[in-house]
Short mmCIF file of C-alpha atoms in Angstrom, two decimals:
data_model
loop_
_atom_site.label_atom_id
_atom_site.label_comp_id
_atom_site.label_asym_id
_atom_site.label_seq_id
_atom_site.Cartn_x
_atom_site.Cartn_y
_atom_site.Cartn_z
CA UNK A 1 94.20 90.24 102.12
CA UNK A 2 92.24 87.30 102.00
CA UNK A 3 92.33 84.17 104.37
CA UNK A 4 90.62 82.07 106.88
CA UNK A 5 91.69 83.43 110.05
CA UNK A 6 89.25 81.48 112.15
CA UNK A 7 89.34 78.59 110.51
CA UNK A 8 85.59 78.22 109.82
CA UNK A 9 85.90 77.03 106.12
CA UNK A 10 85.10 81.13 104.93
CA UNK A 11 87.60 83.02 103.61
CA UNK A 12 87.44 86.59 105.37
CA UNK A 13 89.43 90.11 104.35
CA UNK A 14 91.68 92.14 106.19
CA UNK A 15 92.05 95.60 105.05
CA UNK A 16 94.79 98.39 105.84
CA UNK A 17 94.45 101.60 105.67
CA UNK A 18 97.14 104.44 105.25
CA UNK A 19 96.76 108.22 107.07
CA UNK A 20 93.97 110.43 107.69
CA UNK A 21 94.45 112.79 104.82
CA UNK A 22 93.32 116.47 105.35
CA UNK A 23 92.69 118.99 102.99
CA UNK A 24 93.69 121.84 105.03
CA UNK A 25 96.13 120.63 106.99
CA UNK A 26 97.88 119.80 103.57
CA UNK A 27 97.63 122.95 102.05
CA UNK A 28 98.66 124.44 105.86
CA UNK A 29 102.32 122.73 105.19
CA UNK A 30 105.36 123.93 103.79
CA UNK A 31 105.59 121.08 101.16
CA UNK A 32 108.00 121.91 98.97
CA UNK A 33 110.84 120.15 96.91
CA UNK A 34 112.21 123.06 94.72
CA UNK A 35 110.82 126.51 94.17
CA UNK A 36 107.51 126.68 94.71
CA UNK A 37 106.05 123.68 93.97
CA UNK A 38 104.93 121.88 96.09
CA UNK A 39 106.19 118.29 97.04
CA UNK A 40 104.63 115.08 98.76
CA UNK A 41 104.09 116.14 102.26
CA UNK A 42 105.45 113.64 105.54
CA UNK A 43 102.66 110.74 106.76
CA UNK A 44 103.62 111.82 110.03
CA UNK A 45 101.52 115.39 109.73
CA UNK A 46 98.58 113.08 109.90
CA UNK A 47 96.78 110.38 111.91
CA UNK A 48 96.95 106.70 110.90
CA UNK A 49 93.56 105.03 110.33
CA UNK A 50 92.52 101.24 112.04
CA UNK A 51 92.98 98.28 110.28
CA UNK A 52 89.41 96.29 109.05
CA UNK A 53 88.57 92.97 109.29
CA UNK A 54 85.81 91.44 107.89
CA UNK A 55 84.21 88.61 108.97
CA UNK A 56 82.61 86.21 106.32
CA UNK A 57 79.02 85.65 107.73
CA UNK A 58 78.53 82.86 105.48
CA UNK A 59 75.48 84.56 103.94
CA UNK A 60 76.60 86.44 101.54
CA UNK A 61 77.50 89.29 104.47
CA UNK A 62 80.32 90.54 105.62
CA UNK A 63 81.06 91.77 109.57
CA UNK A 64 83.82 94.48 110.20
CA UNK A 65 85.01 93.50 113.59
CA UNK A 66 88.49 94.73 113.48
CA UNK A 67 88.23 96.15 116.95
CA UNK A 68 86.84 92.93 118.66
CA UNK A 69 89.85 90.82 117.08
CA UNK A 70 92.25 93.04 118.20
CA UNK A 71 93.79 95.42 115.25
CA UNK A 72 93.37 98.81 116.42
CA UNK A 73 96.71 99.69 117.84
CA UNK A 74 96.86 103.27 119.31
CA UNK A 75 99.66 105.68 120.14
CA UNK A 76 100.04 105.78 123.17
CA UNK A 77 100.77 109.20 123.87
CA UNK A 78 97.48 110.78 121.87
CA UNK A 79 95.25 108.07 121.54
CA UNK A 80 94.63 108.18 117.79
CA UNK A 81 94.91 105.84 115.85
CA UNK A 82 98.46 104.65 114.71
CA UNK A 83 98.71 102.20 111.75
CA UNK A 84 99.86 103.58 108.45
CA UNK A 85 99.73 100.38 106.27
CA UNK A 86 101.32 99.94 103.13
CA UNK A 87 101.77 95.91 102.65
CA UNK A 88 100.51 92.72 104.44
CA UNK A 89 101.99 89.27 105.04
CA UNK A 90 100.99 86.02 105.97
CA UNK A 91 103.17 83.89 107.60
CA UNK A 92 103.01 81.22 111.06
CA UNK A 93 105.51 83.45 113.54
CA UNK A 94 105.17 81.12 116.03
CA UNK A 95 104.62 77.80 114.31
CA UNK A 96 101.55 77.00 116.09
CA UNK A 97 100.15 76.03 112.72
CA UNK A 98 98.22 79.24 112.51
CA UNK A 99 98.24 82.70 110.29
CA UNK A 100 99.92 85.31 111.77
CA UNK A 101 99.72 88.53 110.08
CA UNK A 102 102.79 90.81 109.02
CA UNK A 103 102.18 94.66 108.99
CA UNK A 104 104.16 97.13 107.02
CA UNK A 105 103.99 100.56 108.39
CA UNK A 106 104.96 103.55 107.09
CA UNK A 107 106.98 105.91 109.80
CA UNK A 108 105.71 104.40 112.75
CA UNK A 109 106.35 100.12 114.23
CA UNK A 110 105.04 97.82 112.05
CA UNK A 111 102.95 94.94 113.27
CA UNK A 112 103.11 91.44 113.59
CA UNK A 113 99.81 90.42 115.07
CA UNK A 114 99.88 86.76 116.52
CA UNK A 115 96.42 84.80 115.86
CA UNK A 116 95.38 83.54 119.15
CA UNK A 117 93.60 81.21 117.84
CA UNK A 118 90.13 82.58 119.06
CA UNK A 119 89.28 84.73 116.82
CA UNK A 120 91.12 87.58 117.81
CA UNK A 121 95.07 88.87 117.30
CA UNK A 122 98.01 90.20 119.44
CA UNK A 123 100.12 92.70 118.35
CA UNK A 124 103.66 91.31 119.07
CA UNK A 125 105.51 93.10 116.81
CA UNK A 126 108.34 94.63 119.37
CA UNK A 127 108.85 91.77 121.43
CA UNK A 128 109.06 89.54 117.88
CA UNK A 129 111.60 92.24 117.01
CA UNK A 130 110.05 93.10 113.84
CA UNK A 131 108.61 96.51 114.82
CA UNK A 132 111.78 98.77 114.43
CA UNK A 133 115.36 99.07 113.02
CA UNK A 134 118.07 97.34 115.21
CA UNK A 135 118.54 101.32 116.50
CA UNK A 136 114.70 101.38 117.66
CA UNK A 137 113.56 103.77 114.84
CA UNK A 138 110.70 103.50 112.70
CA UNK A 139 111.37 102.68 109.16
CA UNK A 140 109.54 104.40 106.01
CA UNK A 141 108.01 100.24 105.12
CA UNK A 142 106.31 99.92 102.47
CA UNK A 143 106.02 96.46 100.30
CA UNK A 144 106.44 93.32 102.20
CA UNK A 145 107.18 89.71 101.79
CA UNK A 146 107.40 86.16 103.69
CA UNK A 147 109.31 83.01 103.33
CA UNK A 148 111.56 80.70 104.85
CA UNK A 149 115.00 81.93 102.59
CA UNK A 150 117.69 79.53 104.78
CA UNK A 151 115.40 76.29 103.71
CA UNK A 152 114.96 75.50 107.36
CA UNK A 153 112.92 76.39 110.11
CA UNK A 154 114.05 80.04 110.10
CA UNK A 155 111.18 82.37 108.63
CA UNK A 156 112.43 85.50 106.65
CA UNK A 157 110.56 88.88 106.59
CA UNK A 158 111.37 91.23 103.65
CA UNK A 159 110.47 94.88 103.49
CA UNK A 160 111.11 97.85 101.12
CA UNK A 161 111.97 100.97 103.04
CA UNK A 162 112.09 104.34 101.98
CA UNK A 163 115.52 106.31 100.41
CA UNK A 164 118.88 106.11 102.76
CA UNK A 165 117.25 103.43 104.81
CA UNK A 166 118.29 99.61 104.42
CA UNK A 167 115.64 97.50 103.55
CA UNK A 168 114.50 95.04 106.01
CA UNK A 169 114.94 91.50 106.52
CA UNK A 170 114.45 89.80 109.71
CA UNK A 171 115.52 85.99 110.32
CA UNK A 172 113.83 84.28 113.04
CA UNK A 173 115.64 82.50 115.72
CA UNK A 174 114.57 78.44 114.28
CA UNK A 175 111.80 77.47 115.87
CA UNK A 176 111.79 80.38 118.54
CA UNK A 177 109.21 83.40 118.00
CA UNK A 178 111.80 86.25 118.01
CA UNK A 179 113.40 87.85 114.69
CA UNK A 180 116.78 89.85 114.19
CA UNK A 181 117.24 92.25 111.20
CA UNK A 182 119.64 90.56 109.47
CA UNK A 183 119.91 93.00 106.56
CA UNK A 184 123.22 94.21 106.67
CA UNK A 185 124.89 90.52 107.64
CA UNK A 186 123.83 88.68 104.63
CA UNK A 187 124.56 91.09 101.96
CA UNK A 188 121.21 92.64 101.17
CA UNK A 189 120.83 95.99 103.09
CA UNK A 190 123.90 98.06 102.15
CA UNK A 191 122.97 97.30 98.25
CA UNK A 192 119.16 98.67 98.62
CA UNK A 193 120.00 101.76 101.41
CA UNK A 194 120.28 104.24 98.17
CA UNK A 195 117.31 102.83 96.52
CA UNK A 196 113.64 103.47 97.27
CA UNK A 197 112.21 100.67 97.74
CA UNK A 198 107.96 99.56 97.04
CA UNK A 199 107.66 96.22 95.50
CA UNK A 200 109.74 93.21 97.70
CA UNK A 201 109.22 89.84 96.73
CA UNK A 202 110.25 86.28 97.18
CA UNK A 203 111.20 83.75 94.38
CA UNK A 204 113.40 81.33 93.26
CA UNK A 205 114.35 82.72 89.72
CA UNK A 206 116.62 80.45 88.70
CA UNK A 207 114.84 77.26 90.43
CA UNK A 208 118.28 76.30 92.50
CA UNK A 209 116.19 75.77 95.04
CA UNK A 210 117.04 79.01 97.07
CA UNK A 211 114.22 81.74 97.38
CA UNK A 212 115.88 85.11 95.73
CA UNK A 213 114.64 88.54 96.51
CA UNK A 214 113.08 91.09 94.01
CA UNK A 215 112.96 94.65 94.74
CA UNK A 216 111.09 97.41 92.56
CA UNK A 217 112.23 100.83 92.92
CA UNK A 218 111.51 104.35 92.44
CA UNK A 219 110.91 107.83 94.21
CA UNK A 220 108.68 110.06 94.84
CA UNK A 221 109.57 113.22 93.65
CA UNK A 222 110.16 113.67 90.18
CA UNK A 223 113.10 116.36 90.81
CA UNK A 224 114.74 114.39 93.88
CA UNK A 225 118.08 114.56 92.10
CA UNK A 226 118.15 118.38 92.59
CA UNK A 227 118.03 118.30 96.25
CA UNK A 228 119.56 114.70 96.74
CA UNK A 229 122.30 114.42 93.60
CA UNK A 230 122.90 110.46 94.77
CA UNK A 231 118.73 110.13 94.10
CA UNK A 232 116.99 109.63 91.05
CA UNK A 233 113.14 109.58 90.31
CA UNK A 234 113.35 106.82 87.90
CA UNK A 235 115.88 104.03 89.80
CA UNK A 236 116.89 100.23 88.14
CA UNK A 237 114.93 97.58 89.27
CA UNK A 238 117.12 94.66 91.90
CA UNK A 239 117.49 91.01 91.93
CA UNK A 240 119.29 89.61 95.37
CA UNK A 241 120.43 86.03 94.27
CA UNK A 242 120.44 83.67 97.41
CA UNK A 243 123.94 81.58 97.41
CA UNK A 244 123.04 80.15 100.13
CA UNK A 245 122.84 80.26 104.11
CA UNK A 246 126.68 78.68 104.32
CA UNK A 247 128.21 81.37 102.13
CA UNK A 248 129.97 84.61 103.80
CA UNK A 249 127.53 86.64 101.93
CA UNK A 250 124.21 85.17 101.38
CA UNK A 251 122.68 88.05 98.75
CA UNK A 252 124.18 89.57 95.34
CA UNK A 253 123.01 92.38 93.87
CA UNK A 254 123.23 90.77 90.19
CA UNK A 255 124.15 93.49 86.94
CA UNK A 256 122.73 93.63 83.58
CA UNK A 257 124.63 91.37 82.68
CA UNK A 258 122.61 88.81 84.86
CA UNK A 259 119.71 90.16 84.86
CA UNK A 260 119.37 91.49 81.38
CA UNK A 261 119.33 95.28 80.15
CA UNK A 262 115.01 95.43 80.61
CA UNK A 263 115.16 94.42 84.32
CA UNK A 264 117.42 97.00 85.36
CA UNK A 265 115.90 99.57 82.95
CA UNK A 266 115.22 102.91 85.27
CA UNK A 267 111.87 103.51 86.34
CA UNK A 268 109.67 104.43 88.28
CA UNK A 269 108.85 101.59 90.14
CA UNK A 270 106.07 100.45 92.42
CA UNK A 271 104.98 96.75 92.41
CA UNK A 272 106.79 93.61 91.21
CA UNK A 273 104.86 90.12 90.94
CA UNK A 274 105.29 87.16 88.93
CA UNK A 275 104.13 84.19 87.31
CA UNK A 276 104.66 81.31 84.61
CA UNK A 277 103.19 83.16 82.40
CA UNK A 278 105.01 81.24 79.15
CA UNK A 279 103.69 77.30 81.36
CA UNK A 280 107.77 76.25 81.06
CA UNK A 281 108.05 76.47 84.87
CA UNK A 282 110.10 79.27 85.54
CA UNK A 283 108.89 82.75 87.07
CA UNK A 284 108.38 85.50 84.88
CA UNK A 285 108.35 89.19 86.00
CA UNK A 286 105.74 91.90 85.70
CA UNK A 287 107.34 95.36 87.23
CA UNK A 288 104.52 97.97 87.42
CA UNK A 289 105.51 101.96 86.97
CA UNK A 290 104.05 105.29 88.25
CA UNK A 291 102.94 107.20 85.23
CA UNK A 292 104.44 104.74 83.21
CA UNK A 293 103.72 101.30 80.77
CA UNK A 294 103.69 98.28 82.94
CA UNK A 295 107.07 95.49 81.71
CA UNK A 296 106.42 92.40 81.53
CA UNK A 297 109.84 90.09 81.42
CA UNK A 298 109.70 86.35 80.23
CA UNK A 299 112.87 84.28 82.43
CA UNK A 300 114.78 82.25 79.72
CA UNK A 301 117.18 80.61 82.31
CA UNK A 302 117.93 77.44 80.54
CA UNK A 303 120.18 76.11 83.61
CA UNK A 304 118.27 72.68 83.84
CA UNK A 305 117.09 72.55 87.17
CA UNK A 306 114.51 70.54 88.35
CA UNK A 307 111.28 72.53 89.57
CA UNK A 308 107.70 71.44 90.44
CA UNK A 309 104.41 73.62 90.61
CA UNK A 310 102.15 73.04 92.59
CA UNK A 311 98.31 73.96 92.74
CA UNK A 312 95.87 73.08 95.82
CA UNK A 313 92.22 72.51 95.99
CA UNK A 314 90.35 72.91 99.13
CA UNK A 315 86.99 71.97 100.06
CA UNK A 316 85.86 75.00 101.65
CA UNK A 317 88.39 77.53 100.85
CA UNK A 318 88.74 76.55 97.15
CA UNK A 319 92.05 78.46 96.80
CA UNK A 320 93.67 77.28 99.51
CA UNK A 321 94.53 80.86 101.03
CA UNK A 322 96.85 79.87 104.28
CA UNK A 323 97.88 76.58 103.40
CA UNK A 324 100.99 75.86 103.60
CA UNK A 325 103.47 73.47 101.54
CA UNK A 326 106.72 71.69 102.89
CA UNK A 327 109.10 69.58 100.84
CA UNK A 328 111.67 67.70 103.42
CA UNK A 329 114.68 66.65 102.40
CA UNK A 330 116.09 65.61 105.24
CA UNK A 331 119.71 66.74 106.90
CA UNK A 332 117.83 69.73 108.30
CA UNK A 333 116.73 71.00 104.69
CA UNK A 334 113.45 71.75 103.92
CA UNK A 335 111.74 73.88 101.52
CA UNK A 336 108.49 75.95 102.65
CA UNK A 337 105.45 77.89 100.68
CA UNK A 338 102.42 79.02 102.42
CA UNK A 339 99.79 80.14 99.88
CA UNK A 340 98.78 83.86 99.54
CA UNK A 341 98.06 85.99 96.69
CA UNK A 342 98.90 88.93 99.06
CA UNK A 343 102.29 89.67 98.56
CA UNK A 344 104.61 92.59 97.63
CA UNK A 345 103.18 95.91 97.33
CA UNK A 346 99.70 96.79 95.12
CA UNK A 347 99.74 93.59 93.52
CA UNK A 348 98.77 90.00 93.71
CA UNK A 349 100.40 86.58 92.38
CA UNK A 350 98.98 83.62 91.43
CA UNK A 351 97.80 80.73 93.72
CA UNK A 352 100.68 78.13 92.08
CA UNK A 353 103.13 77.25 94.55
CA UNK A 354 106.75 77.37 92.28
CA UNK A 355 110.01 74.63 94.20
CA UNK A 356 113.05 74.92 92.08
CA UNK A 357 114.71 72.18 93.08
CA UNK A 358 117.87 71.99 91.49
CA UNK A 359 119.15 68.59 91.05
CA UNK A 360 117.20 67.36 94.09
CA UNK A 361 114.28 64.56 93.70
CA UNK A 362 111.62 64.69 96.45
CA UNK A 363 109.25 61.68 96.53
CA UNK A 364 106.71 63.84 99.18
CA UNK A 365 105.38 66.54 99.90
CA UNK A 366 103.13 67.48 103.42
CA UNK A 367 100.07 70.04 102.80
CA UNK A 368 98.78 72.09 106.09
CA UNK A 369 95.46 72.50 104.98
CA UNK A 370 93.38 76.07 106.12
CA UNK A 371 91.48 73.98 108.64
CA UNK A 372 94.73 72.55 110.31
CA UNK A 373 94.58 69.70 108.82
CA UNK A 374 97.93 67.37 107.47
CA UNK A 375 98.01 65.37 104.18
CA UNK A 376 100.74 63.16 102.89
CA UNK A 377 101.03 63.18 98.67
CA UNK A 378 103.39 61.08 96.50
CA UNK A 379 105.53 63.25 94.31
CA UNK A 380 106.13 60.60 91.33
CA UNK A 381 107.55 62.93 88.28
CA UNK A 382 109.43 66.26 88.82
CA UNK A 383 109.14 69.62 86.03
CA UNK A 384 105.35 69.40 85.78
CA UNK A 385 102.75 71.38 87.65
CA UNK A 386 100.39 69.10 89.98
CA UNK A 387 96.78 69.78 91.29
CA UNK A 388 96.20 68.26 94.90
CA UNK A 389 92.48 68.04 96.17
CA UNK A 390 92.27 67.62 99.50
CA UNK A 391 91.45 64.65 100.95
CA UNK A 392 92.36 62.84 97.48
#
């Protein structure tokens, strides 16, 4: 993942890593499915490997100091290393205006390392409450995604867990650094617990002005359904539409009917991204397979709501990695994008920042720049994609 973590104008890279893979401890291991053949073997028969992070020297060098900054978590019991990272998330936990850092794990906590704002990070994942189920159990996490889904000061974390788990999705507490799972309150968990889950995403797909949850899905094991009849290798892709943070249940699994027959299509799926790939303003959908041809899925929503793109320029960081967006509307609504191509699982989206707005008309929007700083711009014409330099 790329960003400015120290805010010195040079983007740097954090890395994660998954186990320790070992050829003979592999082959040492009963791995098997049906028959004799032999079957993906557990992450937790091996060590997890450190997180990197490298420094941007500003010379055309790099600096792995991943250590220094604070990333190497350990178990505590056998002193190896413990992180077994699938996805990565940016988000501002604490709203100190700077990047925290979201770790998905697979079988053991996952992370959510504060930026202390000297160069170096705190792993504050448990006392967040993001590390474990509501049950204190380790999840099977694999693709991950922030964003502020209430349109308020609550963040939302999203993550794709493994087969008869719920996925997560933790809520924090308004301004307050602390997060509850609230998965199975809103609607979302119970409809994902059969599915295996890689690819979690947010978006507003039909630009009401609510972010919407994509989830890609697919197993392992290509014979799962002879062991596990309620499993199936190839599974139908989900879309969780948001109704909003006042409804009894905030997330629908939409049908076919919804979605259309290609979305839900069975497959094997691992990433899910998207894009206006067609330049009318909506997000389109690119669901990537194992073993399989990529689908790429145009949205022809013709519901007429408002949206805006936006696309920032930044002196130093030309891409704006980290900055963040916020359209305020007042009446304690407010609509939130920090920009990150990191997102999901195995994929990347584009830099554009996509508000559906509905029938709402902002006349402003506030940019957080990288370095911290604040910048008023005039919004004067809505369903059109703007480029913002800063300092213009």
């Amino acid at each position: 993942m790329w960003f400015d973590y120290d805010r010195d104008g040079k983007l740097d890279l954090m890395v994660g890593n998954y186990v320790a893979w070992n050829r003979e401890i592999d082959l040492s291991l009963a791995s098997t499915l049906v028959g004799m053949e032999r079957s993906y073997g557990q992450p937790t028969n091996f060590d997890g490997v450190h997180m990197y992070l490298y420094h941007n020297q500003g010379d055309g060098k790099f600096k792995e100091v991943g250590k220094e900054a604070g990333l190497h978590v350990v178990n505590p019991a056998t002193g190896v290393p413990e992180a077994k990272t699938l996805g990565i998330a940016l988000l501002d936990a604490n709203h100190d205006g700077w990047m925290d850092v979201c770790v998905a794990n697979d079988t053991v906590k996952n992370y959510l390392f504060v930026n202390k704002q000297d160069g170096t990070f705190e792993d504050q994942g448990i006392v967040m409450g993001v590390a474990l189920t509501r049950d204190g159990q380790a999840t099977g996490a694999m693709g991950i995604d922030c964003g502020s889904f209430r349109n308020d000061d609550c963040c939302g974390i999203v993550i794709g867990n493994f087969a008869n788990e719920q996925s997560s999705l933790y809520l924090s507490d308004g301004l307050k650094p602390s997060f509850t799972d609230v998965a199975p309150t809103t609607g979302f968990g119970p409809q994902t617990r059969i599915k295996l889950t890689f690819g979690t995403l947010f978006a507003d797909m039909d630009l009401d002005g609510r972010l919407d949850i994509l989830c890609s899905n697919g197993h392992l094991e290509p014979e799962i359904q002879k062991v596990f009849p309620t499993q199936q290798y190839q599974q139908p892709s989900q879309l969780f539409w948001n109704a909003g943070k006042k409804q009894p249940t905030q997330f629908y699994a939409l049908d076919a009917e919804k979605t259309g027959a290609d979305f839900q299509k069975p497959m094997v799926g691992r990433s899910v991204t998207v894009a206006d790939i067609d330049g009318d303003g909506d997000l389109d959908v690119l669901l990537v397979a194992n073993g399989g041809k990529a689908r790429l899925l145009r949205n022809d929503q013709k519901l007429g709501n408002h949206w805006l793109r936006v696309q920032l320029r930044d002196k130093a960081n030309t891409g704006a990695l980290g900055a963040t967006i916020v359209l305020d509307f007042g009446s304690d609504e407010k609509m939130v994008r920090t920009i990150s191509t990191t997102r999901s699982y195995l994929s990347q989206t584009e830099r554009t920042a996509t508000f559906g707005l509905g029938n709402r008309e902002p006349k402003e929007m506030t940019i957080r720049w990288p370095d911290g700083s604040e910048q008023k711009v005039p919004i004067d014409n809505l369903d059109r994609e703007m480029l913002v330099e800063q300092g213009a």
